[in-house]
PDB file of C-alpha atoms and ligand atoms in Angstrom:
ATOM      1  CA  MET K   1     -71.219 -50.134  55.538  1.00  0.00           C
ATOM      2  CA  ALA K   2     -70.349 -46.480  54.967  1.00  0.00           C
ATOM      3  CA  PHE K   3     -67.741 -44.632  57.055  1.00  0.00           C
ATOM      4  CA  VAL K   4     -70.378 -42.375  58.644  1.00  0.00           C
ATOM      5  CA  GLU K   5     -73.979 -43.552  59.120  1.00  0.00           C
ATOM      6  CA  PHE K   6     -76.737 -41.325  60.499  1.00  0.00           C
ATOM      7  CA  LYS K   7     -79.961 -43.296  60.892  1.00  0.00           C
ATOM      8  CA  ASP K   8     -83.181 -41.530  61.794  1.00  0.00           C
ATOM      9  CA  VAL K   9     -81.344 -39.205  64.193  1.00  0.00           C
ATOM     10  CA  THR K  10     -83.412 -36.812  66.288  1.00  0.00           C
ATOM     11  CA  LYS K  11     -82.430 -34.028  68.650  1.00  0.00           C
ATOM     12  CA  TYR K  12     -85.016 -32.243  70.743  1.00  0.00           C
ATOM     13  CA  TYR K  13     -84.602 -29.128  72.843  1.00  0.00           C
ATOM     14  CA  GLN K  14     -87.226 -28.377  75.451  1.00  0.00           C
ATOM     15  CA  MET K  15     -87.804 -24.636  75.784  1.00  0.00           C
ATOM     16  CA  GLY K  16     -90.391 -24.347  78.551  1.00  0.00           C
ATOM     17  CA  GLU K  17     -93.592 -25.710  77.024  1.00  0.00           C
ATOM     18  CA  VAL K  18     -92.170 -25.811  73.524  1.00  0.00           C
ATOM     19  CA  ARG K  19     -90.222 -28.724  72.097  1.00  0.00           C
ATOM     20  CA  ILE K  20     -87.867 -27.814  69.264  1.00  0.00           C
ATOM     21  CA  ALA K  21     -86.779 -30.551  66.875  1.00  0.00           C
ATOM     22  CA  ALA K  22     -83.292 -29.361  65.876  1.00  0.00           C
ATOM     23  CA  ALA K  23     -82.835 -32.713  64.078  1.00  0.00           C
ATOM     24  CA  ASP K  24     -85.979 -34.501  62.957  1.00  0.00           C
ATOM     25  CA  GLY K  25     -85.182 -37.943  61.525  1.00  0.00           C
ATOM     26  CA  VAL K  26     -81.828 -37.216  59.896  1.00  0.00           C
ATOM     27  CA  THR K  27     -80.514 -40.071  57.743  1.00  0.00           C
ATOM     28  CA  PHE K  28     -77.421 -39.947  55.530  1.00  0.00           C
ATOM     29  CA  SER K  29     -74.133 -41.700  54.966  1.00  0.00           C
ATOM     30  CA  ILE K  30     -70.634 -40.528  54.066  1.00  0.00           C
ATOM     31  CA  GLU K  31     -67.892 -42.618  52.486  1.00  0.00           C
ATOM     32  CA  LYS K  32     -64.330 -42.573  53.759  1.00  0.00           C
ATOM     33  CA  GLY K  33     -62.219 -39.829  52.182  1.00  0.00           C
ATOM     34  CA  GLU K  34     -65.146 -37.760  50.955  1.00  0.00           C
ATOM     35  CA  PHE K  35     -65.221 -33.976  50.962  1.00  0.00           C
ATOM     36  CA  VAL K  36     -68.718 -33.192  52.221  1.00  0.00           C
ATOM     37  CA  ILE K  37     -70.529 -29.879  52.429  1.00  0.00           C
ATOM     38  CA  ILE K  38     -73.623 -29.331  54.571  1.00  0.00           C
ATOM     39  CA  VAL K  39     -75.780 -26.436  53.389  1.00  0.00           C
ATOM     40  CA  GLY K  40     -79.050 -24.917  54.543  1.00  0.00           C
ATOM     41  CA  PRO K  41     -80.523 -21.734  56.004  1.00  0.00           C
ATOM     42  CA  SER K  42     -79.759 -20.389  59.455  1.00  0.00           C
ATOM     43  CA  GLY K  43     -81.487 -22.449  62.170  1.00  0.00           C
ATOM     44  CA  ALA K  44     -81.857 -25.483  59.859  1.00  0.00           C
ATOM     45  CA  GLY K  45     -79.975 -27.826  62.192  1.00  0.00           C
ATOM     46  CA  LYS K  46     -76.547 -27.921  60.508  1.00  0.00           C
ATOM     47  CA  THR K  47     -74.538 -27.241  63.669  1.00  0.00           C
ATOM     48  CA  THR K  48     -76.679 -29.709  65.616  1.00  0.00           C
ATOM     49  CA  VAL K  49     -75.834 -32.448  63.095  1.00  0.00           C
ATOM     50  CA  LEU K  50     -72.116 -31.607  63.063  1.00  0.00           C
ATOM     51  CA  ASN K  51     -71.951 -31.454  66.871  1.00  0.00           C
ATOM     52  CA  MET K  52     -73.603 -34.864  67.207  1.00  0.00           C
ATOM     53  CA  LEU K  53     -71.194 -36.303  64.646  1.00  0.00           C
ATOM     54  CA  GLY K  54     -68.269 -34.807  66.578  1.00  0.00           C
ATOM     55  CA  GLY K  55     -69.463 -36.081  69.948  1.00  0.00           C
ATOM     56  CA  MET K  56     -70.015 -32.547  71.263  1.00  0.00           C
ATOM     57  CA  ASP K  57     -73.719 -33.175  71.598  1.00  0.00           C
ATOM     58  CA  THR K  58     -75.802 -36.329  72.068  1.00  0.00           C
ATOM     59  CA  CYS K  59     -78.875 -37.312  70.064  1.00  0.00           C
ATOM     60  CA  SER K  60     -82.363 -37.888  71.473  1.00  0.00           C
ATOM     61  CA  GLY K  61     -83.004 -40.873  69.167  1.00  0.00           C
ATOM     62  CA  GLY K  62     -81.660 -42.827  66.206  1.00  0.00           C
ATOM     63  CA  SER K  63     -78.065 -43.989  65.716  1.00  0.00           C
ATOM     64  CA  ILE K  64     -74.753 -42.488  64.661  1.00  0.00           C
ATOM     65  CA  GLU K  65     -71.861 -44.686  63.576  1.00  0.00           C
ATOM     66  CA  LEU K  66     -68.315 -43.818  62.585  1.00  0.00           C
ATOM     67  CA  ASP K  67     -66.009 -46.442  61.143  1.00  0.00           C
ATOM     68  CA  GLY K  68     -68.189 -49.184  62.585  1.00  0.00           C
ATOM     69  CA  ALA K  69     -68.293 -47.698  66.109  1.00  0.00           C
ATOM     70  CA  LEU K  70     -71.641 -46.706  67.600  1.00  0.00           C
ATOM     71  CA  ILE K  71     -70.926 -43.106  68.652  1.00  0.00           C
ATOM     72  CA  SER K  72     -74.506 -42.562  69.803  1.00  0.00           C
ATOM     73  CA  GLY K  73     -74.032 -45.331  72.350  1.00  0.00           C
ATOM     74  CA  TYR K  74     -70.914 -43.801  73.935  1.00  0.00           C
ATOM     75  CA  ASN K  75     -70.922 -42.688  77.571  1.00  0.00           C
ATOM     76  CA  SER K  76     -69.444 -39.304  78.462  1.00  0.00           C
ATOM     77  CA  ARG K  77     -65.966 -40.718  79.073  1.00  0.00           C
ATOM     78  CA  GLN K  78     -65.943 -42.421  75.687  1.00  0.00           C
ATOM     79  CA  LEU K  79     -67.189 -39.210  74.073  1.00  0.00           C
ATOM     80  CA  THR K  80     -64.353 -37.226  75.630  1.00  0.00           C
ATOM     81  CA  ALA K  81     -61.799 -39.657  74.212  1.00  0.00           C
ATOM     82  CA  TYR K  82     -63.562 -39.633  70.840  1.00  0.00           C
ATOM     83  CA  ARG K  83     -63.470 -35.815  70.639  1.00  0.00           C
ATOM     84  CA  ARG K  84     -59.859 -35.761  71.704  1.00  0.00           C
ATOM     85  CA  TYR K  85     -58.416 -38.479  69.505  1.00  0.00           C
ATOM     86  CA  ASP K  86     -60.706 -39.055  66.546  1.00  0.00           C
ATOM     87  CA  VAL K  87     -62.117 -35.673  65.560  1.00  0.00           C
ATOM     88  CA  GLY K  88     -60.516 -32.395  64.492  1.00  0.00           C
ATOM     89  CA  PHE K  89     -62.628 -29.232  64.777  1.00  0.00           C
ATOM     90  CA  VAL K  90     -62.448 -25.929  62.942  1.00  0.00           C
ATOM     91  CA  PHE K  91     -64.824 -23.057  63.752  1.00  0.00           C
ATOM     92  CA  GLN K  92     -65.764 -19.701  62.308  1.00  0.00           C
ATOM     93  CA  PHE K  93     -63.560 -17.950  64.852  1.00  0.00           C
ATOM     94  CA  TYR K  94     -60.071 -19.296  65.049  1.00  0.00           C
ATOM     95  CA  ASN K  95     -59.721 -19.492  68.851  1.00  0.00           C
ATOM     96  CA  LEU K  96     -55.935 -19.278  68.707  1.00  0.00           C
ATOM     97  CA  VAL K  97     -53.904 -18.596  71.840  1.00  0.00           C
ATOM     98  CA  GLN K  98     -52.814 -15.001  71.262  1.00  0.00           C
ATOM     99  CA  ASN K  99     -49.492 -15.098  73.122  1.00  0.00           C
ATOM    100  CA  LEU K 100     -48.281 -18.222  71.309  1.00  0.00           C
ATOM    101  CA  THR K 101     -46.876 -18.305  67.779  1.00  0.00           C
ATOM    102  CA  ALA K 102     -48.557 -20.230  64.963  1.00  0.00           C
ATOM    103  CA  LEU K 103     -46.095 -23.086  65.527  1.00  0.00           C
ATOM    104  CA  GLU K 104     -46.678 -23.107  69.292  1.00  0.00           C
ATOM    105  CA  ASN K 105     -50.455 -23.094  68.805  1.00  0.00           C
ATOM    106  CA  VAL K 106     -50.164 -26.222  66.674  1.00  0.00           C
ATOM    107  CA  GLU K 107     -47.685 -27.890  69.043  1.00  0.00           C
ATOM    108  CA  LEU K 108     -50.061 -27.285  71.940  1.00  0.00           C
ATOM    109  CA  ALA K 109     -52.711 -29.377  70.190  1.00  0.00           C
ATOM    110  CA  SER K 110     -50.206 -32.144  69.416  1.00  0.00           C
ATOM    111  CA  GLU K 111     -49.455 -32.539  73.109  1.00  0.00           C
ATOM    112  CA  ILE K 112     -52.890 -33.914  73.931  1.00  0.00           C
ATOM    113  CA  CYS K 113     -53.112 -36.613  71.289  1.00  0.00           C
ATOM    114  CA  ARG K 114     -51.738 -40.091  70.796  1.00  0.00           C
ATOM    115  CA  GLU K 115     -50.098 -39.953  67.397  1.00  0.00           C
ATOM    116  CA  PRO K 116     -49.714 -36.306  66.428  1.00  0.00           C
ATOM    117  CA  LEU K 117     -48.345 -35.250  63.074  1.00  0.00           C
ATOM    118  CA  PRO K 118     -45.271 -32.978  63.285  1.00  0.00           C
ATOM    119  CA  ALA K 119     -46.415 -29.343  63.700  1.00  0.00           C
ATOM    120  CA  GLU K 120     -44.060 -28.084  60.995  1.00  0.00           C
ATOM    121  CA  GLU K 121     -45.368 -30.655  58.555  1.00  0.00           C
ATOM    122  CA  VAL K 122     -49.025 -29.635  58.956  1.00  0.00           C
ATOM    123  CA  LEU K 123     -48.101 -25.942  58.794  1.00  0.00           C
ATOM    124  CA  ARG K 124     -46.386 -26.699  55.475  1.00  0.00           C
ATOM    125  CA  GLU K 125     -49.527 -28.505  54.332  1.00  0.00           C
ATOM    126  CA  VAL K 126     -51.615 -25.356  54.943  1.00  0.00           C
ATOM    127  CA  GLY K 127     -49.010 -23.120  53.270  1.00  0.00           C
ATOM    128  CA  LEU K 128     -47.787 -21.313  56.380  1.00  0.00           C
ATOM    129  CA  THR K 129     -44.146 -22.344  56.609  1.00  0.00           C
ATOM    130  CA  GLU K 130     -43.008 -18.735  56.195  1.00  0.00           C
ATOM    131  CA  ARG K 131     -45.346 -17.536  58.915  1.00  0.00           C
ATOM    132  CA  MET K 132     -44.993 -20.154  61.616  1.00  0.00           C
ATOM    133  CA  ASN K 133     -43.104 -17.909  64.018  1.00  0.00           C
ATOM    134  CA  ASN K 134     -45.688 -15.127  63.801  1.00  0.00           C
ATOM    135  CA  PHE K 135     -48.265 -14.453  66.504  1.00  0.00           C
ATOM    136  CA  PRO K 136     -51.978 -14.542  65.582  1.00  0.00           C
ATOM    137  CA  ALA K 137     -52.248 -10.722  65.622  1.00  0.00           C
ATOM    138  CA  GLN K 138     -49.578 -10.595  62.919  1.00  0.00           C
ATOM    139  CA  LEU K 139     -51.582 -12.847  60.610  1.00  0.00           C
ATOM    140  CA  SER K 140     -54.542 -12.074  58.356  1.00  0.00           C
ATOM    141  CA  GLY K 141     -57.908 -13.743  59.000  1.00  0.00           C
ATOM    142  CA  GLY K 142     -57.269 -16.315  56.291  1.00  0.00           C
ATOM    143  CA  GLU K 143     -53.857 -17.128  57.726  1.00  0.00           C
ATOM    144  CA  GLN K 144     -55.264 -17.501  61.231  1.00  0.00           C
ATOM    145  CA  GLN K 145     -57.833 -19.939  59.903  1.00  0.00           C
ATOM    146  CA  ARG K 146     -54.991 -21.892  58.266  1.00  0.00           C
ATOM    147  CA  VAL K 147     -53.306 -22.149  61.662  1.00  0.00           C
ATOM    148  CA  ALA K 148     -56.596 -23.407  63.134  1.00  0.00           C
ATOM    149  CA  ILE K 149     -56.824 -26.020  60.366  1.00  0.00           C
ATOM    150  CA  ALA K 150     -53.205 -27.066  60.959  1.00  0.00           C
ATOM    151  CA  ARG K 151     -53.959 -27.374  64.661  1.00  0.00           C
ATOM    152  CA  ALA K 152     -56.915 -29.657  63.926  1.00  0.00           C
ATOM    153  CA  LEU K 153     -54.885 -31.744  61.440  1.00  0.00           C
ATOM    154  CA  ALA K 154     -51.982 -32.168  63.881  1.00  0.00           C
ATOM    155  CA  LYS K 155     -54.211 -34.511  65.881  1.00  0.00           C
ATOM    156  CA  ASN K 156     -54.250 -36.770  62.814  1.00  0.00           C
ATOM    157  CA  PRO K 157     -58.028 -37.140  63.203  1.00  0.00           C
ATOM    158  CA  LYS K 158     -60.226 -39.693  61.437  1.00  0.00           C
ATOM    159  CA  LEU K 159     -62.646 -36.909  60.708  1.00  0.00           C
ATOM    160  CA  LEU K 160     -62.196 -33.159  60.192  1.00  0.00           C
ATOM    161  CA  LEU K 161     -65.329 -31.144  61.029  1.00  0.00           C
ATOM    162  CA  CYS K 162     -65.577 -27.469  60.097  1.00  0.00           C
ATOM    163  CA  ASP K 163     -68.452 -25.217  61.198  1.00  0.00           C
ATOM    164  CA  GLU K 164     -68.671 -22.153  58.947  1.00  0.00           C
ATOM    165  CA  PRO K 165     -64.875 -21.912  58.558  1.00  0.00           C
ATOM    166  CA  THR K 166     -65.292 -19.115  56.024  1.00  0.00           C
ATOM    167  CA  GLY K 167     -67.917 -17.191  57.993  1.00  0.00           C
ATOM    168  CA  ALA K 168     -65.566 -14.414  59.084  1.00  0.00           C
ATOM    169  CA  LEU K 169     -63.655 -14.157  55.800  1.00  0.00           C
ATOM    170  CA  ASP K 170     -64.223 -12.297  52.558  1.00  0.00           C
ATOM    171  CA  TYR K 171     -65.358 -14.343  49.568  1.00  0.00           C
ATOM    172  CA  LYS K 172     -61.951 -14.855  47.942  1.00  0.00           C
ATOM    173  CA  THR K 173     -60.161 -15.755  51.181  1.00  0.00           C
ATOM    174  CA  GLY K 174     -63.031 -18.092  52.077  1.00  0.00           C
ATOM    175  CA  LYS K 175     -62.813 -19.783  48.704  1.00  0.00           C
ATOM    176  CA  ASN K 176     -59.096 -20.398  49.258  1.00  0.00           C
ATOM    177  CA  ILE K 177     -59.829 -21.956  52.645  1.00  0.00           C
ATOM    178  CA  LEU K 178     -62.418 -24.287  51.089  1.00  0.00           C
ATOM    179  CA  GLN K 179     -59.882 -25.174  48.408  1.00  0.00           C
ATOM    180  CA  LEU K 180     -57.304 -25.949  51.086  1.00  0.00           C
ATOM    181  CA  LEU K 181     -59.770 -28.216  52.885  1.00  0.00           C
ATOM    182  CA  GLN K 182     -60.508 -30.010  49.634  1.00  0.00           C
ATOM    183  CA  ASP K 183     -56.773 -30.433  48.930  1.00  0.00           C
ATOM    184  CA  THR K 184     -56.272 -31.849  52.425  1.00  0.00           C
ATOM    185  CA  CYS K 185     -59.018 -34.324  51.756  1.00  0.00           C
ATOM    186  CA  ARG K 186     -57.617 -35.330  48.346  1.00  0.00           C
ATOM    187  CA  ASN K 187     -53.987 -35.536  49.440  1.00  0.00           C
ATOM    188  CA  THR K 188     -54.422 -37.377  52.728  1.00  0.00           C
ATOM    189  CA  GLY K 189     -57.636 -39.333  52.176  1.00  0.00           C
ATOM    190  CA  ARG K 190     -59.078 -37.738  55.280  1.00  0.00           C
ATOM    191  CA  THR K 191     -62.854 -37.377  55.540  1.00  0.00           C
ATOM    192  CA  VAL K 192     -63.779 -33.685  55.759  1.00  0.00           C
ATOM    193  CA  VAL K 193     -67.228 -32.266  56.554  1.00  0.00           C
ATOM    194  CA  VAL K 194     -67.835 -28.535  56.187  1.00  0.00           C
ATOM    195  CA  ILE K 195     -70.873 -26.410  57.033  1.00  0.00           C
ATOM    196  CA  THR K 196     -71.326 -23.378  54.855  1.00  0.00           C
ATOM    197  CA  HIS K 197     -74.242 -21.163  53.960  1.00  0.00           C
ATOM    198  CA  ASN K 198     -72.462 -20.066  50.807  1.00  0.00           C
ATOM    199  CA  GLN K 199     -74.024 -22.084  47.961  1.00  0.00           C
ATOM    200  CA  ALA K 200     -71.195 -21.163  45.619  1.00  0.00           C
ATOM    201  CA  PHE K 201     -68.814 -23.445  47.493  1.00  0.00           C
ATOM    202  CA  SER K 202     -70.888 -26.608  47.129  1.00  0.00           C
ATOM    203  CA  ALA K 203     -69.679 -27.243  43.554  1.00  0.00           C
ATOM    204  CA  ILE K 204     -66.307 -28.552  44.765  1.00  0.00           C
ATOM    205  CA  ALA K 205     -67.790 -31.095  47.219  1.00  0.00           C
ATOM    206  CA  ASP K 206     -68.033 -34.835  46.591  1.00  0.00           C
ATOM    207  CA  ARG K 207     -71.317 -34.835  48.477  1.00  0.00           C
ATOM    208  CA  VAL K 208     -73.708 -32.038  49.337  1.00  0.00           C
ATOM    209  CA  ILE K 209     -76.200 -32.583  52.152  1.00  0.00           C
ATOM    210  CA  ARG K 210     -78.953 -29.990  52.260  1.00  0.00           C
ATOM    211  CA  ILE K 211     -80.735 -29.547  55.583  1.00  0.00           C
ATOM    212  CA  ASN K 212     -83.898 -27.595  56.320  1.00  0.00           C
ATOM    213  CA  SER K 213     -86.083 -27.590  59.449  1.00  0.00           C
ATOM    214  CA  GLY K 214     -84.074 -30.442  60.977  1.00  0.00           C
ATOM    215  CA  LYS K 215     -84.474 -32.706  57.946  1.00  0.00           C
ATOM    216  CA  VAL K 216     -82.268 -33.749  55.044  1.00  0.00           C
ATOM    217  CA  VAL K 217     -84.149 -32.311  52.089  1.00  0.00           C
ATOM    218  CA  ASP K 218     -81.613 -33.188  49.410  1.00  0.00           C
ATOM    219  CA  MET K 219     -78.415 -35.185  49.055  1.00  0.00           C
ATOM    220  CA  ARG K 220     -76.357 -34.972  45.924  1.00  0.00           C
ATOM    221  CA  CYS K 221     -73.067 -36.554  44.922  1.00  0.00           C
ATOM    222  CA  ASN K 222     -70.894 -34.730  42.424  1.00  0.00           C
ATOM    223  CA  PRO K 223     -68.961 -36.866  39.965  1.00  0.00           C
ATOM    224  CA  SER K 224     -65.529 -37.656  41.394  1.00  0.00           C
ATOM    225  CA  PRO K 225     -62.486 -36.315  39.497  1.00  0.00           C
ATOM    226  CA  ALA K 226     -61.525 -39.912  38.697  1.00  0.00           C
ATOM    227  CA  SER K 227     -64.874 -40.858  37.169  1.00  0.00           C
ATOM    228  CA  ALA K 228     -65.065 -37.577  35.240  1.00  0.00           C
ATOM    229  CA  GLN K 229     -61.906 -38.414  33.282  1.00  0.00           C
TER     230      GLN K 229
HETATM  231  P1  ADP V 301     -77.900 -24.068  61.994  1.00  0.00           P
HETATM  232  O1  ADP V 301     -76.532 -24.549  62.356  1.00  0.00           O
HETATM  233  O2  ADP V 301     -78.406 -24.678  60.721  1.00  0.00           O
HETATM  234  O3  ADP V 301     -78.017 -22.578  61.990  1.00  0.00           O
HETATM  235  P2  ADP V 301     -78.622 -25.117  64.597  1.00  0.00           P
HETATM  236  O4  ADP V 301     -78.260 -26.552  64.548  1.00  0.00           O
HETATM  237  O5  ADP V 301     -77.695 -24.200  65.296  1.00  0.00           O
HETATM  238  O6  ADP V 301     -78.928 -24.589  63.120  1.00  0.00           O
HETATM  239  O7  ADP V 301     -80.067 -24.961  65.289  1.00  0.00           O
HETATM  240  C1  ADP V 301     -81.195 -25.751  64.891  1.00  0.00           C
HETATM  241  C2  ADP V 301     -82.394 -25.376  65.765  1.00  0.00           C
HETATM  242  O8  ADP V 301     -82.168 -25.811  67.118  1.00  0.00           O
HETATM  243  C3  ADP V 301     -82.669 -23.893  65.839  1.00  0.00           C
HETATM  244  O9  ADP V 301     -84.058 -23.698  65.908  1.00  0.00           O
HETATM  245  C4  ADP V 301     -82.002 -23.504  67.138  1.00  0.00           C
HETATM  246  O10 ADP V 301     -82.612 -22.355  67.675  1.00  0.00           O
HETATM  247  C5  ADP V 301     -82.233 -24.730  67.996  1.00  0.00           C
HETATM  248  N1  ADP V 301     -81.185 -24.903  69.025  1.00  0.00           N
HETATM  249  C6  ADP V 301     -79.867 -25.137  68.806  1.00  0.00           C
HETATM  250  N2  ADP V 301     -79.205 -25.263  69.958  1.00  0.00           N
HETATM  251  C7  ADP V 301     -80.124 -25.099  70.938  1.00  0.00           C
HETATM  252  C8  ADP V 301     -80.071 -25.110  72.368  1.00  0.00           C
HETATM  253  N3  ADP V 301     -78.927 -25.335  73.023  1.00  0.00           N
HETATM  254  N4  ADP V 301     -81.212 -24.929  73.051  1.00  0.00           N
HETATM  255  C9  ADP V 301     -82.374 -24.703  72.400  1.00  0.00           C
HETATM  256  N5  ADP V 301     -82.506 -24.677  71.068  1.00  0.00           N
HETATM  257  C10 ADP V 301     -81.398 -24.868  70.345  1.00  0.00           C
HETATM  258  P1  ADP V 302     -56.183 -10.531  54.038  1.00  0.00           P
HETATM  259  O1  ADP V 302     -56.315 -10.060  52.635  1.00  0.00           O
HETATM  260  O2  ADP V 302     -56.102 -12.036  54.137  1.00  0.00           O
HETATM  261  O3  ADP V 302     -57.144  -9.934  55.018  1.00  0.00           O
HETATM  262  P2  ADP V 302     -54.256  -8.662  55.144  1.00  0.00           P
HETATM  263  O4  ADP V 302     -54.462  -7.573  54.164  1.00  0.00           O
HETATM  264  O5  ADP V 302     -54.845  -8.536  56.516  1.00  0.00           O
HETATM  265  O6  ADP V 302     -54.703 -10.075  54.501  1.00  0.00           O
HETATM  266  O7  ADP V 302     -52.715  -8.952  55.315  1.00  0.00           O
HETATM  267  C1  ADP V 302     -51.870  -9.061  54.199  1.00  0.00           C
HETATM  268  C2  ADP V 302     -50.517  -9.609  54.673  1.00  0.00           C
HETATM  269  O8  ADP V 302     -49.943  -8.775  55.688  1.00  0.00           O
HETATM  270  C3  ADP V 302     -50.658 -10.983  55.274  1.00  0.00           C
HETATM  271  O9  ADP V 302     -49.649 -11.832  54.748  1.00  0.00           O
HETATM  272  C4  ADP V 302     -50.471 -10.777  56.763  1.00  0.00           C
HETATM  273  O10 ADP V 302     -49.811 -11.878  57.365  1.00  0.00           O
HETATM  274  C5  ADP V 302     -49.606  -9.544  56.833  1.00  0.00           C
HETATM  275  N1  ADP V 302     -49.929  -8.823  58.065  1.00  0.00           N
HETATM  276  C6  ADP V 302     -51.121  -8.302  58.404  1.00  0.00           C
HETATM  277  N2  ADP V 302     -51.068  -7.680  59.605  1.00  0.00           N
HETATM  278  C7  ADP V 302     -49.786  -7.829  60.048  1.00  0.00           C
HETATM  279  C8  ADP V 302     -49.081  -7.425  61.236  1.00  0.00           C
HETATM  280  N3  ADP V 302     -49.665  -6.751  62.225  1.00  0.00           N
HETATM  281  N4  ADP V 302     -47.785  -7.762  61.338  1.00  0.00           N
HETATM  282  C9  ADP V 302     -47.169  -8.464  60.379  1.00  0.00           C
HETATM  283  N5  ADP V 302     -47.767  -8.876  59.231  1.00  0.00           N
HETATM  284  C10 ADP V 302     -49.060  -8.544  59.056  1.00  0.00           C
END
C-alpha cells in the first residue's frame, strides 16, 4: 500500500440551495519520500484536497489513509493530534510572530511537539544560519518563507504540506523555495506535497497531480534521478 491513499474522496459545500463539489471523487496515491506538486486553476479544489490530507478539513465521502492509518475515520481529538504531530504546514503568507527572532519562531513550534528537531539544525537546513537572530521585518520575503519552512520541519513531521508557498514571491525567489523543498525531500526522505499554480515548477516534481473542477484530470510521474542515470 502507498504512503498516502485517496480513494474516491468527495467534499461538498452547501451554499443555500446550491451544493458545490469542491472534491468530486478524488483518487490518487503518493509514495513515501516523494516530492509531489498539485497543479490546477483557481477554484479547482487544490486547497480542499491538501486540507483534507492535513486533517484541517474532513471529507464528505471516500477514504484517506496515511501510512496505513485511516485519517478520514479520525474524530476531532485524533485530528488535532494528527495536525500537531504528523503534519507540517507552510502557507503563502508566512505567519511569523513579528516580535520573535527567526530562531525563536522555530523554537516556539518545537515546544508543542513530541520529538522536535533542534531549531538551529533546521535553520541551517534552510540556509538561514546567518540570519537566525533577525526579526521577520529584517528578512526578505524569501527568507521569511525559509523560516516558515524551518518552523514546519522542526516538528519532524511525516508529511510536509505547502499551499502556494511561492504565491507572494517573485519568480526567482519562488523557484529557490521550490528547490529548497525538493532538497529537503531528497536529503531527509520526507514526503512533501506542494500546491502551485505555476506550471514551470512542476518539472522538478516526482509526481504531478493535476486537478480541475474537483477531479484529478491527470497524474504524471517524472523519472526519478536514480532511474535516469
Ligand atoms: P483551489 O485551491 O484549487 O483554488 P479550493 O479548494 O480553495 O480551490 O476551492 C474549491 C471549490 O470549493 C471552489 O469552488 C470554492 O469556492 C469552494 N469552497 C472552498 N471552500 C469553501 C467553503 N468553506 N465554503 C464554500 N465553498 C468553498
Ligand atoms: P529579496 O530579493 O528576497 O526580496 P530584499 O531585496 O528584500 O530580498 O533583501 C535583500 C537582503 O537585505 C536580504 O538578505 C534581507 O535579509 C536584507 N534586508 C532586507 N530588509 C532588511 C532590514 N530591514 N534590515 C536588515 N536586513 C534587511
